[in-house]
Amino acid sequence: MTTPDMFPAGKHQPEIVAFEPTRRAGLERLAKFASRTGAHYAGQRNYDFGSQNRSSVSALSPWIKHRLITEEDVLTQTLAHHSLSASMKFVQEVFWRSYFKGWMEQHPSVWHGYLSDLEIAFEKLEKNRFYKTDYDEAIEGRTGIDCFDHWCEELKTTGYLHNHARMWFASIWIFTLRLPWQLGADFFLSHLIDGDPAANTLSWRWVGGLHTKGKTYLARPSNIAQFTDGRFEPVNQLSSTSMPLVEDIDHPFVPLSSPQPLPQGSYMLLVTSEDCQPETFITGSQVGVLGLVSPGPPTQNTQVHAFAKGAATDATARSGQGTATVSTVQDWSDILIDAAHKAGTNQIVTPMAALGPVATQLALVKGTLKQAGIELHQHQRTYDTLTWPHATKGFFKLKKKIPNLLKDLGFTDV
Ligand SMILES: Cc1cc2nc3c(=O)[nH]c(=O)nc-3n(C[C@H](O)[C@H](O)[C@H](O)COP(=O)(O)OP(=O)(O)OC[C@H]3O[C@@H](n4cnc5c(N)ncnc54)[C@H](O)[C@@H]3O)c2cc1C
């Protein structure tokens, strides 16, 4: 079961990851990294060697976010190479994602509050010239803080940043530049190919001291120097204090709704960019398939949209119906009604969309579809059904459950 860790030849060896939106490309990257999910990952994961060398981390997040490869795919390959104890650090990171998804789903006001605060922050920008200048300098990488300006450019060109760079960037944004965290989170969501409402919003809140209340993350020059391998050391440029952000709302806990079984009879499959591997858990009398991707906000980087569209196209093609198409219309109602009629069914099944733009689209069309006599069913993955209920408080609660969760997911050897 244990294979030796495949240490790359050295930290100066180039290892560029091309983010191609197909399941095949995701599986190839997973196959390359799986042997490194043990001691290599535990020892190297905090190092950010830059976009030319991604060897320290998996860089799988764009594929996982769109579920071109799933958490279970990743865990299967990890545990085929290492014991759970040897790969625990990596496995925990995979479950951090599940934690954030589940926690957000049970505290939806965090997402809705973020969206309305973001609107207010943009309005304020328009009214205050000085404030707008600071914001423009930050998003254009013109702050004069070399590392920050570099990450800004790296994010825009590659659509990805190492986790440590994300933490430093968010910390500098909030505590040094003193810009609202919501504007920074929006900047990330517009440019990250793995941009995820839960992981992104909650990570920004975590850095600012809103998620684990009162506990902030402060970026320090010496830490940046160590983990960028000496590429940057912003001495005397960063705030040396980080007063936790506060908010005057206590986000209420909302219980998860119970997952429903797949409906009987024929259905049309709707593929969205939320889950690009529906064939593994939605099976039955499928009589048609349609892929839909939202056009995205005007601020969205074109490569983010291209990845989402490419991912949905890949999934739709794999779903086996010859006439598969992916549309990017704003209003999904007419195209869904038309496609269901053409397929000769009054049922549409789609993978459940967690809180975010796709869930909003689905909520918007549900009523119109009902009026047209069409039922929309969102089907939940067993992985989410099992993990999300443990994401009610801090990560520790879910972390303790990892061995049991793996057993429940069918990993018998852990
Ligand atoms: C401010 C900020 C914003 C972030 N925004 C996002 C986002 O929009 N989308 C996103 O997927 N992640 C986000 N993260 C979490 C994390 O940075 C990325 O998941 C990670 O860097 C992806 O790189 P990787 O695939 O090489 O990760 P690896 O270290 O190789 O980890 C493997 C997988 O585990 C999951 N994972 C790892 N670390 C985390 C984490 N801290 N939180 C949640 N899941 C994790 C990811 O799915 C990742 O692909 C954010 C973190 C911060 C600090």
Short mmCIF file of N, CA and C and ligand atoms in Angstrom, two decimals, residues 41 57-61 64 90 93-94 96-97 100 160-163 166-167 170 188 192 194-196 199-200 203-204, ligand 1:
data_model
loop_
_atom_site.label_atom_id
_atom_site.label_comp_id
_atom_site.label_asym_id
_atom_site.label_seq_id
_atom_site.Cartn_x
_atom_site.Cartn_y
_atom_site.Cartn_z
N TYR A 41 3.84 16.21 1.05
CA TYR A 41 2.84 17.28 1.23
C TYR A 41 2.94 17.89 2.64
N VAL A 57 2.17 21.57 -3.71
CA VAL A 57 0.74 21.30 -3.47
C VAL A 57 0.12 20.63 -4.69
N SER A 58 -1.11 20.17 -4.53
CA SER A 58 -1.71 19.40 -5.62
C SER A 58 -2.19 20.27 -6.79
N ALA A 59 -2.59 21.52 -6.50
CA ALA A 59 -3.21 22.40 -7.51
C ALA A 59 -4.43 21.73 -8.16
N LEU A 60 -5.12 20.91 -7.38
CA LEU A 60 -6.29 20.21 -7.92
C LEU A 60 -7.59 21.01 -7.76
N SER A 61 -7.53 22.13 -7.02
CA SER A 61 -8.78 22.81 -6.64
C SER A 61 -9.69 23.20 -7.80
N ILE A 64 -11.57 20.04 -8.53
CA ILE A 64 -12.43 19.62 -7.41
C ILE A 64 -13.62 20.56 -7.29
N PHE A 90 -2.94 15.88 4.24
CA PHE A 90 -3.59 16.13 2.95
C PHE A 90 -5.10 15.81 3.04
N GLU A 93 -7.05 18.49 4.59
CA GLU A 93 -7.30 19.66 3.73
C GLU A 93 -8.49 19.40 2.82
N VAL A 94 -8.59 18.17 2.31
CA VAL A 94 -9.74 17.84 1.46
C VAL A 94 -11.03 18.02 2.27
N TRP A 96 -11.38 20.06 4.78
CA TRP A 96 -11.62 21.48 5.06
C TRP A 96 -12.64 22.02 4.06
N ARG A 97 -12.49 21.59 2.82
CA ARG A 97 -13.44 22.04 1.80
C ARG A 97 -14.86 21.62 2.18
N PHE A 100 -16.19 23.76 5.01
CA PHE A 100 -16.67 25.09 4.61
C PHE A 100 -18.00 24.99 3.86
N TYR A 160 -5.11 31.19 -10.34
CA TYR A 160 -4.83 30.35 -9.16
C TYR A 160 -3.81 31.04 -8.29
N LEU A 161 -3.89 30.84 -6.98
CA LEU A 161 -2.83 31.24 -6.04
C LEU A 161 -2.66 30.12 -5.03
N HIS A 162 -1.43 29.95 -4.57
CA HIS A 162 -1.14 29.00 -3.50
C HIS A 162 -1.90 29.44 -2.24
N ASN A 163 -2.25 28.49 -1.38
CA ASN A 163 -3.02 28.81 -0.17
C ASN A 163 -2.34 29.88 0.69
N ARG A 166 -2.76 33.22 -0.74
CA ARG A 166 -4.13 33.72 -0.52
C ARG A 166 -4.26 34.31 0.89
N MET A 167 -3.65 33.60 1.87
CA MET A 167 -3.73 34.09 3.26
C MET A 167 -2.99 35.41 3.40
N ALA A 170 -4.95 38.25 1.54
CA ALA A 170 -6.17 38.68 2.26
C ALA A 170 -5.79 39.47 3.51
N PHE A 188 -11.20 37.99 -5.57
CA PHE A 188 -10.78 36.58 -5.67
C PHE A 188 -11.81 35.78 -6.50
N LEU A 192 -10.38 33.66 -9.49
CA LEU A 192 -9.94 32.29 -9.19
C LEU A 192 -10.72 31.28 -10.02
N ASP A 194 -10.87 28.28 -9.23
CA ASP A 194 -11.53 27.43 -8.23
C ASP A 194 -12.47 28.25 -7.34
N GLY A 195 -12.74 29.50 -7.74
CA GLY A 195 -13.54 30.40 -6.90
C GLY A 195 -14.81 29.74 -6.39
N ASP A 196 -14.93 29.68 -5.08
CA ASP A 196 -16.04 28.94 -4.48
C ASP A 196 -16.68 29.79 -3.39
N ALA A 199 -15.78 28.31 0.32
CA ALA A 199 -14.36 28.30 0.69
C ALA A 199 -13.79 29.72 0.67
N ASN A 200 -14.20 30.51 -0.30
CA ASN A 200 -13.65 31.85 -0.42
C ASN A 200 -14.18 32.79 0.67
N SER A 203 -13.00 31.76 4.12
CA SER A 203 -11.56 31.97 4.32
C SER A 203 -11.25 33.44 4.56
N TRP A 204 -11.89 34.31 3.78
CA TRP A 204 -11.68 35.75 4.01
C TRP A 204 -12.16 36.13 5.41
C1 LIG B 1 -8.49 34.07 1.33
C2 LIG B 1 -8.65 32.66 0.82
C3 LIG B 1 -9.55 32.40 -0.20
C4 LIG B 1 -9.74 31.09 -0.67
N1 LIG B 1 -10.63 30.86 -1.69
C5 LIG B 1 -10.84 29.60 -2.11
C6 LIG B 1 -11.77 29.33 -3.15
O1 LIG B 1 -12.43 30.22 -3.68
N2 LIG B 1 -11.91 28.04 -3.58
C7 LIG B 1 -11.21 27.01 -3.00
O2 LIG B 1 -11.38 25.85 -3.43
N3 LIG B 1 -10.37 27.24 -1.99
C8 LIG B 1 -10.14 28.49 -1.53
N4 LIG B 1 -9.25 28.70 -0.53
C9 LIG B 1 -8.64 27.54 0.16
C10 LIG B 1 -7.29 27.10 -0.38
O3 LIG B 1 -6.43 28.19 -0.51
C11 LIG B 1 -7.38 26.38 -1.74
O4 LIG B 1 -8.35 25.37 -1.69
C12 LIG B 1 -6.05 25.74 -2.11
O5 LIG B 1 -5.03 26.70 -2.12
C13 LIG B 1 -6.15 25.08 -3.46
O6 LIG B 1 -4.88 24.66 -3.89
P1 LIG B 1 -4.52 23.13 -3.99
O7 LIG B 1 -5.54 22.41 -4.80
O8 LIG B 1 -3.11 23.03 -4.41
O9 LIG B 1 -4.64 22.65 -2.48
P2 LIG B 1 -3.98 21.43 -1.72
O10 LIG B 1 -3.20 22.01 -0.60
O11 LIG B 1 -3.27 20.52 -2.61
O12 LIG B 1 -5.25 20.70 -1.06
C14 LIG B 1 -6.04 19.71 -1.77
C15 LIG B 1 -7.49 20.15 -1.82
O13 LIG B 1 -8.02 20.34 -0.51
C16 LIG B 1 -8.92 21.45 -0.49
N5 LIG B 1 -8.35 22.50 0.36
C17 LIG B 1 -7.05 22.70 0.67
N6 LIG B 1 -6.89 23.72 1.53
C18 LIG B 1 -8.14 24.19 1.77
C19 LIG B 1 -8.65 25.24 2.59
N7 LIG B 1 -7.87 26.00 3.35
N8 LIG B 1 -9.98 25.45 2.57
C20 LIG B 1 -10.81 24.68 1.83
N9 LIG B 1 -10.38 23.67 1.06
C21 LIG B 1 -9.07 23.42 1.02
C22 LIG B 1 -9.01 21.95 -1.93
O14 LIG B 1 -10.12 21.36 -2.56
C23 LIG B 1 -7.70 21.48 -2.52
O15 LIG B 1 -7.73 21.32 -3.91
C24 LIG B 1 -9.03 30.01 -0.05
C25 LIG B 1 -8.13 30.29 0.99
C26 LIG B 1 -7.93 31.60 1.41
C27 LIG B 1 -6.94 31.85 2.52
#
